[in-house]
Tab-separated table of C-alpha atoms and ligand atoms in Angstrom:
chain	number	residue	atom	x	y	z
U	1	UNK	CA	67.874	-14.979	141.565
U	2	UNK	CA	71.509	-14.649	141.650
U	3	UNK	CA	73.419	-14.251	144.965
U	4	UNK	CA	74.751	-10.825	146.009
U	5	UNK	CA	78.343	-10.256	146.113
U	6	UNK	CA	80.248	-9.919	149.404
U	7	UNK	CA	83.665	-8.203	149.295
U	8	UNK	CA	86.248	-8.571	152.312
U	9	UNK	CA	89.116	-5.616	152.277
U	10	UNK	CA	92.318	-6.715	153.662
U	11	UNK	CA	94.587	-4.495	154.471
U	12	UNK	CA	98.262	-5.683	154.542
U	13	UNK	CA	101.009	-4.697	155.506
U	14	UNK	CA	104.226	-7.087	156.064
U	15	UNK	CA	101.578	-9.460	157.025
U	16	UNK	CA	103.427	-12.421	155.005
U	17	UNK	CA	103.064	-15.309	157.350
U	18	UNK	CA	99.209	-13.775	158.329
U	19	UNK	CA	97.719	-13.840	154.936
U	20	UNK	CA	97.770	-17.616	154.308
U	21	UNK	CA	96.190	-18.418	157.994
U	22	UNK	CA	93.478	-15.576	157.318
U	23	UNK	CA	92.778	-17.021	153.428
U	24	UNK	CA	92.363	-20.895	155.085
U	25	UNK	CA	89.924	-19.582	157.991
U	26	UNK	CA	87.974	-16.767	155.988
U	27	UNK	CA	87.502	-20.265	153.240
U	28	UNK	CA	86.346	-22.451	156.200
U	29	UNK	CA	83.662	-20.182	157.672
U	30	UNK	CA	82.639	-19.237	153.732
U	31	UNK	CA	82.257	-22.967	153.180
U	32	UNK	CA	80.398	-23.652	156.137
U	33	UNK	CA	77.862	-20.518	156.682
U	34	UNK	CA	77.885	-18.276	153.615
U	35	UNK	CA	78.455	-20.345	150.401
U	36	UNK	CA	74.206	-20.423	150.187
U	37	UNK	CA	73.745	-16.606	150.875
U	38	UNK	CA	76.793	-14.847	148.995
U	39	UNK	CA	79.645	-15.060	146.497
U	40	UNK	CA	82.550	-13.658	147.559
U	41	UNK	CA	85.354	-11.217	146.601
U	42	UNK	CA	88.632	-11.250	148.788
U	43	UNK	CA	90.504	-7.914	148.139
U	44	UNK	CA	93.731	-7.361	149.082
U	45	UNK	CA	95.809	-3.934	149.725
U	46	UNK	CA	98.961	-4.282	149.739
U	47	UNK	CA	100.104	-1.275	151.886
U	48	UNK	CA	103.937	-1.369	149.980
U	49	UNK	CA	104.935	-4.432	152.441
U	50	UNK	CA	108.497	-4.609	152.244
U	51	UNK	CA	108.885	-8.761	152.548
U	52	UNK	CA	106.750	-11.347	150.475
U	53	UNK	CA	103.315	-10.125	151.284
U	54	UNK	CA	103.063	-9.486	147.561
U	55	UNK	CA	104.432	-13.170	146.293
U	56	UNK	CA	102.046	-14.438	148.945
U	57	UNK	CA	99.024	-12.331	147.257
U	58	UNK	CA	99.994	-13.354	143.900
U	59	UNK	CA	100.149	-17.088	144.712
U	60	UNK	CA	96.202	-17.028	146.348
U	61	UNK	CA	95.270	-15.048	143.177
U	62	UNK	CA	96.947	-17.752	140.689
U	63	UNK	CA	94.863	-20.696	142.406
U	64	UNK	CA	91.401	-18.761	143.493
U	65	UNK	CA	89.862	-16.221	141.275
U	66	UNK	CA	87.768	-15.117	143.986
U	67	UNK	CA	90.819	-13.593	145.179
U	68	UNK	CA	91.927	-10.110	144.037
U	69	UNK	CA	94.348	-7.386	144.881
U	70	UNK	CA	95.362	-3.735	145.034
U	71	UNK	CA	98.925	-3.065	145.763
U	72	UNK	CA	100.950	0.543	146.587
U	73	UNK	CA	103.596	1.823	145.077
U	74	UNK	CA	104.484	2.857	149.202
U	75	UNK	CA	103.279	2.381	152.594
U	76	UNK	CA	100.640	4.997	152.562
U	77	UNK	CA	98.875	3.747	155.666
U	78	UNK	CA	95.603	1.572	156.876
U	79	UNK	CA	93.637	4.635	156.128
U	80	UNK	CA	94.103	4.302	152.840
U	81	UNK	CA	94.494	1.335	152.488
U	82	UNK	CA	90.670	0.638	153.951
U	83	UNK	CA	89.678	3.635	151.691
U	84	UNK	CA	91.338	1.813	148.145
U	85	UNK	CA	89.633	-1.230	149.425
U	86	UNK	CA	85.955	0.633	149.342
U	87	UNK	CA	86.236	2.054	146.236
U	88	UNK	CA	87.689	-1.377	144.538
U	89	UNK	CA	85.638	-3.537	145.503
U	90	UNK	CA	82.551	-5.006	143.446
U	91	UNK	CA	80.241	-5.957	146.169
U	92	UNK	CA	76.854	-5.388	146.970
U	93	UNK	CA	78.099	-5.814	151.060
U	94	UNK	CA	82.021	-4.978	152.013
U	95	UNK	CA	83.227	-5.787	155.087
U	96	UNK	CA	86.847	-4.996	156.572
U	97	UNK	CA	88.790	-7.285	158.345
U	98	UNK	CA	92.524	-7.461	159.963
U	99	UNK	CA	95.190	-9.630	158.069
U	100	UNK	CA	96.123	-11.055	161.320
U	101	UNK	CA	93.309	-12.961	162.727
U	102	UNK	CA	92.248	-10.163	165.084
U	103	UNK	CA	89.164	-9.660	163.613
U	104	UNK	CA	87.596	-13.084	163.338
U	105	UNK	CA	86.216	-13.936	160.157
U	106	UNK	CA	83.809	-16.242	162.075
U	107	UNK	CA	81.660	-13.083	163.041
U	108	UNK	CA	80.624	-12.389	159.291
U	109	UNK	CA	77.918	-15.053	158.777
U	110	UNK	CA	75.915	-13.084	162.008
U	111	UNK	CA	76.890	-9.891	160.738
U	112	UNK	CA	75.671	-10.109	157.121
U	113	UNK	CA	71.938	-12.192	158.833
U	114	UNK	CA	71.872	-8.880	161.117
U	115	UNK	CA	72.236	-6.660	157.497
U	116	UNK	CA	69.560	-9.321	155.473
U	117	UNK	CA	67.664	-9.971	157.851
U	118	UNK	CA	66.826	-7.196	160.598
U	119	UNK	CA	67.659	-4.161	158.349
U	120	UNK	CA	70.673	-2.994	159.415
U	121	UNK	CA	72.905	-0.785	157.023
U	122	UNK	CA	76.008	-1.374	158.844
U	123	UNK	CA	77.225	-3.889	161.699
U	124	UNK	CA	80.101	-2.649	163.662
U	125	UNK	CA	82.673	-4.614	166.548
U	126	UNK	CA	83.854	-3.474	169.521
U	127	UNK	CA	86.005	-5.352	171.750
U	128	UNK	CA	84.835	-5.328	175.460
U	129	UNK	CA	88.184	-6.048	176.508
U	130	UNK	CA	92.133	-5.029	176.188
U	131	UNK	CA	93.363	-8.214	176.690
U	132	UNK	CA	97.070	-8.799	175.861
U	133	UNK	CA	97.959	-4.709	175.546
U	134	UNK	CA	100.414	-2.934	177.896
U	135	UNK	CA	98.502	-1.500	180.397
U	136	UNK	CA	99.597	2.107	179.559
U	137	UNK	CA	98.021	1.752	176.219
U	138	UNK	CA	94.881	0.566	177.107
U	139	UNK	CA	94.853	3.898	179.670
U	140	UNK	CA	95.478	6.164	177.056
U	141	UNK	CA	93.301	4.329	175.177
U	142	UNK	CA	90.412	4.985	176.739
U	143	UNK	CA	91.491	8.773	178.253
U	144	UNK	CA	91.403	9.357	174.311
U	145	UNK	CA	87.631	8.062	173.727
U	146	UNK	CA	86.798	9.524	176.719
U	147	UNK	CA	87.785	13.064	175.613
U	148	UNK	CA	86.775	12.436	171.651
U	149	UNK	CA	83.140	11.821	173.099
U	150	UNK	CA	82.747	15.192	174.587
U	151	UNK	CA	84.844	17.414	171.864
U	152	UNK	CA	82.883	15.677	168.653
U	153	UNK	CA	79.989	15.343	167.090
U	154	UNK	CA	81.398	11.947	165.495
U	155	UNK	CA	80.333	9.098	167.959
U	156	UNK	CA	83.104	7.175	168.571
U	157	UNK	CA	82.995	4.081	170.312
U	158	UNK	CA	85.020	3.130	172.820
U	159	UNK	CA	87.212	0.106	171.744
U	160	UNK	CA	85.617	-0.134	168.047
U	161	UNK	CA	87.331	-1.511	165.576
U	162	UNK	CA	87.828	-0.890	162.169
U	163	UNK	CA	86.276	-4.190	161.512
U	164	UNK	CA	83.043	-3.896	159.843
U	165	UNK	CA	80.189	-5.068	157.025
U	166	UNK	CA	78.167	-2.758	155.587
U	167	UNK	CA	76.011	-2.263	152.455
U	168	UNK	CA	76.431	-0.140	149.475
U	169	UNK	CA	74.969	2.719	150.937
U	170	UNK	CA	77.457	3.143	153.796
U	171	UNK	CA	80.454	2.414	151.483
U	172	UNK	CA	79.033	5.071	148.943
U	173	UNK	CA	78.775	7.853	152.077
U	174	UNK	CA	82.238	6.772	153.467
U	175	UNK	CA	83.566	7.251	149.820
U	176	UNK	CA	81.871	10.499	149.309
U	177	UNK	CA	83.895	11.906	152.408
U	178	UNK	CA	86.803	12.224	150.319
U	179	UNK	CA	89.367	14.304	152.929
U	180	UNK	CA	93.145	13.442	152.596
U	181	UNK	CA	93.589	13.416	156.782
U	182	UNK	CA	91.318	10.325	157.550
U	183	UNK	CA	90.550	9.010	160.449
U	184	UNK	CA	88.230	6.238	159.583
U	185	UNK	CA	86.659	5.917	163.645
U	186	UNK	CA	85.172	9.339	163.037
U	187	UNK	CA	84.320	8.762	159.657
U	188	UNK	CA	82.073	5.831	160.462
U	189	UNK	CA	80.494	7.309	163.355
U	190	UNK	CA	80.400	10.571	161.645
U	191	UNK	CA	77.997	9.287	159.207
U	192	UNK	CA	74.970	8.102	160.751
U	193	UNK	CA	72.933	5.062	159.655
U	194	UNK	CA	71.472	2.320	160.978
U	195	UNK	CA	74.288	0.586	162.838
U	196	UNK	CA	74.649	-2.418	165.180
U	197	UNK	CA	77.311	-3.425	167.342
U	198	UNK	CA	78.938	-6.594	168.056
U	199	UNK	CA	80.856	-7.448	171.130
U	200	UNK	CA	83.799	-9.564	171.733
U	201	UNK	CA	86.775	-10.160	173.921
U	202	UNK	CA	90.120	-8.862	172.380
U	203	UNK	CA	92.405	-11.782	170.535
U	204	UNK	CA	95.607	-11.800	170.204
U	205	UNK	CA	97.456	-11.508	166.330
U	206	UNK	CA	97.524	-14.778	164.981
U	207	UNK	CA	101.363	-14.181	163.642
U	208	UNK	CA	104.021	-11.135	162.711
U	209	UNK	CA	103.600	-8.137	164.941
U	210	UNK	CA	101.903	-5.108	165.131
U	211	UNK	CA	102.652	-1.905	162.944
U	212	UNK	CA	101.695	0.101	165.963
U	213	UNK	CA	104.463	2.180	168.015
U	214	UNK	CA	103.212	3.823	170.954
U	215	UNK	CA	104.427	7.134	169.272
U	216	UNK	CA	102.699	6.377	166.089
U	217	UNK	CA	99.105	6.002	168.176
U	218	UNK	CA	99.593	9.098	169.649
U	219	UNK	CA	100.217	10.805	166.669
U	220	UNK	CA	96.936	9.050	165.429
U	221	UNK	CA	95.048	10.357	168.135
U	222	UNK	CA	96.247	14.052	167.715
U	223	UNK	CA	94.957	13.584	163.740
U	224	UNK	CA	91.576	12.471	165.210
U	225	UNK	CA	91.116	14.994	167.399
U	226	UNK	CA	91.803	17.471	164.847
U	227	UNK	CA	89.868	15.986	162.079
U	228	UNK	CA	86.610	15.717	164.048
U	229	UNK	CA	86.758	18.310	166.731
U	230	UNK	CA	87.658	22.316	167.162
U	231	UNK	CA	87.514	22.343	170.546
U	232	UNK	CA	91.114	22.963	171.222
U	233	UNK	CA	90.875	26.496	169.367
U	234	UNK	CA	87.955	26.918	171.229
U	235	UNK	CA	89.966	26.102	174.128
U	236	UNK	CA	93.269	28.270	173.215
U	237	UNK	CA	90.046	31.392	172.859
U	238	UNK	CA	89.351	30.989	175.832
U	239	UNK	CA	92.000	30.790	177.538
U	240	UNK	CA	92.701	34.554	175.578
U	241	UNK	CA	89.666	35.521	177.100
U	242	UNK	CA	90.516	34.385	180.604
U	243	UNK	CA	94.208	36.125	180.816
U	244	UNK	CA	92.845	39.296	179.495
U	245	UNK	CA	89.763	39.033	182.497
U	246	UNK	CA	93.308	38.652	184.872
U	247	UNK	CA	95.028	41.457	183.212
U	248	UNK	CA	91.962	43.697	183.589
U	249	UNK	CA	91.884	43.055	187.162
U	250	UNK	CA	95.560	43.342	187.536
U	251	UNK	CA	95.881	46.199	186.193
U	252	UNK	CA	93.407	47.946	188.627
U	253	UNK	CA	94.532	46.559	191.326
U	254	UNK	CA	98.259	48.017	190.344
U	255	UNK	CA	97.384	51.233	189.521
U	256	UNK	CA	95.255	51.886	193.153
U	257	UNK	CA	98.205	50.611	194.918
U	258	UNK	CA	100.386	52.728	193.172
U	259	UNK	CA	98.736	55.919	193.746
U	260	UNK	CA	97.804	54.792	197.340
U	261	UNK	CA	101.616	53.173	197.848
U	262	UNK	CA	103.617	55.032	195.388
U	263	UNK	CA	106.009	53.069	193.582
U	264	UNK	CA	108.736	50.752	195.039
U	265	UNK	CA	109.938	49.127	192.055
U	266	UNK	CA	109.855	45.925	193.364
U	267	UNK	CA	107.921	42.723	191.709
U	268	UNK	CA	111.003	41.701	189.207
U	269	UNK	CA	110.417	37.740	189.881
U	270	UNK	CA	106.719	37.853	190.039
U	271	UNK	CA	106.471	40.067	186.440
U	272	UNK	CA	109.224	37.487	184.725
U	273	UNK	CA	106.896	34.343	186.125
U	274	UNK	CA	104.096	36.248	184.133
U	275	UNK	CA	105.359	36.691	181.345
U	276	UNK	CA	107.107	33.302	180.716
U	277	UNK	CA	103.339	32.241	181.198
U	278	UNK	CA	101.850	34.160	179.207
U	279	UNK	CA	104.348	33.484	176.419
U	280	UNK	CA	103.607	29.907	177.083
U	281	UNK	CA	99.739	30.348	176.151
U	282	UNK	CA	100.510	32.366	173.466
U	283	UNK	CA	103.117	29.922	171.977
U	284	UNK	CA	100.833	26.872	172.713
U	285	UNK	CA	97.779	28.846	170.854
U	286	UNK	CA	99.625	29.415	167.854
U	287	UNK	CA	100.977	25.709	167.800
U	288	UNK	CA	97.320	24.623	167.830
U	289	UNK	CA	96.610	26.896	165.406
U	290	UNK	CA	99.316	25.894	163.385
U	291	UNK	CA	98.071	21.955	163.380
U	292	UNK	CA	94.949	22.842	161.902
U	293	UNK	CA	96.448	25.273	159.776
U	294	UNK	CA	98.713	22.393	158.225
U	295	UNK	CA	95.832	20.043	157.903
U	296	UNK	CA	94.189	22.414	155.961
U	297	UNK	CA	97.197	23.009	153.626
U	298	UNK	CA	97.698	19.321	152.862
U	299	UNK	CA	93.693	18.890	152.122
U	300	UNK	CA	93.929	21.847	149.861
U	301	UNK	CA	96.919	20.212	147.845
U	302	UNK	CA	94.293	17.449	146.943
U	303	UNK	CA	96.575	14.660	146.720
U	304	UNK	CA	95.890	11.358	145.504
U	305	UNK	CA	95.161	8.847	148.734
U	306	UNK	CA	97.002	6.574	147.289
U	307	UNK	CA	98.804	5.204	144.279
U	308	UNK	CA	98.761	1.991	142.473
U	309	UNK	CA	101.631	-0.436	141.649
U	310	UNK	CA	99.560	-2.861	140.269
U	311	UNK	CA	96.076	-4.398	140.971
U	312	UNK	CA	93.716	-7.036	139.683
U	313	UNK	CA	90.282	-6.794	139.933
U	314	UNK	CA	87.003	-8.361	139.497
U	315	UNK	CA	85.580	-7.698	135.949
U	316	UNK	CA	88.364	-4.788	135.591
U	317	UNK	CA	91.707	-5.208	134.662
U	318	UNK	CA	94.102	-2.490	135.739
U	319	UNK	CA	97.983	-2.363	134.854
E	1	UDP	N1	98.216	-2.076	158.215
E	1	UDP	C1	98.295	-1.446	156.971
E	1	UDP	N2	99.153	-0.379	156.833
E	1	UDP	C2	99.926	0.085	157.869
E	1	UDP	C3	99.808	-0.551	159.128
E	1	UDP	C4	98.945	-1.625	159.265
E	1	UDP	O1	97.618	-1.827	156.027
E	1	UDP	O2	100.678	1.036	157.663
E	1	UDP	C5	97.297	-3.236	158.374
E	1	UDP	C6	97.962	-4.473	158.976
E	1	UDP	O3	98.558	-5.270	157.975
E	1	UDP	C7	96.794	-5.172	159.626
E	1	UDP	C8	95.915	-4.014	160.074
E	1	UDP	O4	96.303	-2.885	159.295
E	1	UDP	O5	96.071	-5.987	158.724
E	1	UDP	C9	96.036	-3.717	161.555
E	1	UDP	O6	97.380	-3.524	161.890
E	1	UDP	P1	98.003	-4.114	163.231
E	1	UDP	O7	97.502	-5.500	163.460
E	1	UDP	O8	99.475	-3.930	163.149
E	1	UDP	O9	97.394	-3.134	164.311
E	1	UDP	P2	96.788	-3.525	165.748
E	1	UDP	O10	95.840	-4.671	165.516
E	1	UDP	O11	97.946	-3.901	166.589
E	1	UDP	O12	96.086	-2.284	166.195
E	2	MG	MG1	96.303	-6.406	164.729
């Protein structure tokens, strides 16, 4: 019988000096523990890295036909990047690894037995600790899984990464959730199956530096939390519901102490501090409003994900 074919999805972005130390390890632990069990496909996606990513690419591709590539015509993100990766590649089992040495190739050969062998769709990682992060990330970090777990149905995992192998199956139901906004840690606990984690300590990038502002994860988690969760209209409802309970009772209360009191006209600083409150809700409510109002506009443009600059593929020659 003829081995099964094992894709790894790269996604790269700048990641120039990474790509050669990730193509010499990912060879030494296929050499040593998977040669017998699987062939194997590396993929590339080239996220539109602006230095020699792409000469880099082309060079593994000249001397290893095992090693094929997808590149942008932009930087359209990892999300899409991980998605052009799924729907390229040829294999029977994908997994998706870091350019950079973060995710360790050296986990694959126990995550594919855990797939073969004890029925597992899927095998996730999670790393246990933040090692090497600035503190403040690592709080908001986990204030952000914290709050995901109790406003989704998706279960997110603290500290997972995007680092995973699964079969067919799961790559098929992560390709058939086709939304433009992705945020691939819902998607994959969004969908279910039977999935197995791996734990490890954090390690540090093996070269180049991380695409990551602070900024740029916060705007990631705000995307999350509106891709997999209502909870903050739910949230801006209720608050309605909880000034109109106050103005109810205010109201009473105003009107008995007028006809009881008469009317002083007094109460100018405590009506403007009221107001400029209420204005506030009512300003905040339509902002959330509006952020899953403009979601919903891009997914109903139905843009590509992502376009191609050039790619070569297994068995499929494109451009
Ligand atoms: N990446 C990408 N497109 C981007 C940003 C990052 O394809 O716009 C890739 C990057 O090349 C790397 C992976 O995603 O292989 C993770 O990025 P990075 O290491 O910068 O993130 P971190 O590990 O710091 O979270
Ligand atoms: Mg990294």
């Amino acid at each position: 019988m003829e081995n099964k074919l094992l894709t790894v999805v790269i996604p790269s972005y700048n990641e120039e000096e990474s790509i050669p130390l990730f193509y010499e390890e990912m060879m030494r632990v296929y050499k040593k523990e998977l040669e017998n069990k699987v062939e194997l496909e590396i993929l590339f996606i080239d996220d539109g890295s602006k230095d020699r990513t792409m000469e880099v690419i082309h060079s593994l591709n000249e001397k290893d036909d095992r090693v094929h590539y997808v590149s942008f015509s932009r930087n359209f993100g990892k999300e899409a990047a991980i998605y052009a990766g799924l729907e390229n590649s040829a294999g029977d089992y994908v997994a998706i690894l870091d350019a950079d040495l973060q995710d360790p190739p050296a986990l694959l050969p126990e995550m594919l037995r855990s797939i073969l062998e004890e029925g597992y769709d899927c095998v996730g990682s999670r790393r246990v600790t933040r090692k090497g992060e600035p503190p403040i990330r690592s709080f908001f970090a986990r204030q952000f899984y914290k709050l995901m777990s109790r406003i989704s149905q998706a279960d997110i995992v603290d500290g997972a990464r995007d680092f995973q192998l699964m079969n067919r199956k799961v790559v098929n139901a992560i390709l058939s959730m086709g939304e433009y906004n992705r945020f691939s840690k819902g998607i994959f606990g969004w969908i279910g199956y039977k999935k197995k984690w791996l734990e490890y300590e954090n390690i540090e990038r093996a070269a180049g530096e991380t695409k990551w502002s602070f900024w740029k994860l916060v705007l990631y988690a705000v995307d999350g939390i509106i891709a997999f969760s209502t909870a903050p209209l739910v949230i801006s409802s209720v608050m309605g519901i909880v000034m109109c309970l106050v103005a109810f009772v205010a109201i009473v209360f105003i009107v008995v102490r007028t006809l009881i009191f008469g009317d002083p006209t007094s109460g100018w600083p405590s009506m403007m501090c009221i107001i400029v409150l209420i204005a506030g809700i009512q300003l905040l409510s339509i902002g959330v409003l509006g952020q899953y109002m403009a979601k919903t506009y891009l997914e109903t443009k139905n843009r590509p994900k992502y376009l191609i600059e050039e790619a070569k593929l297994k068995n499929k020659e494109v451009l």
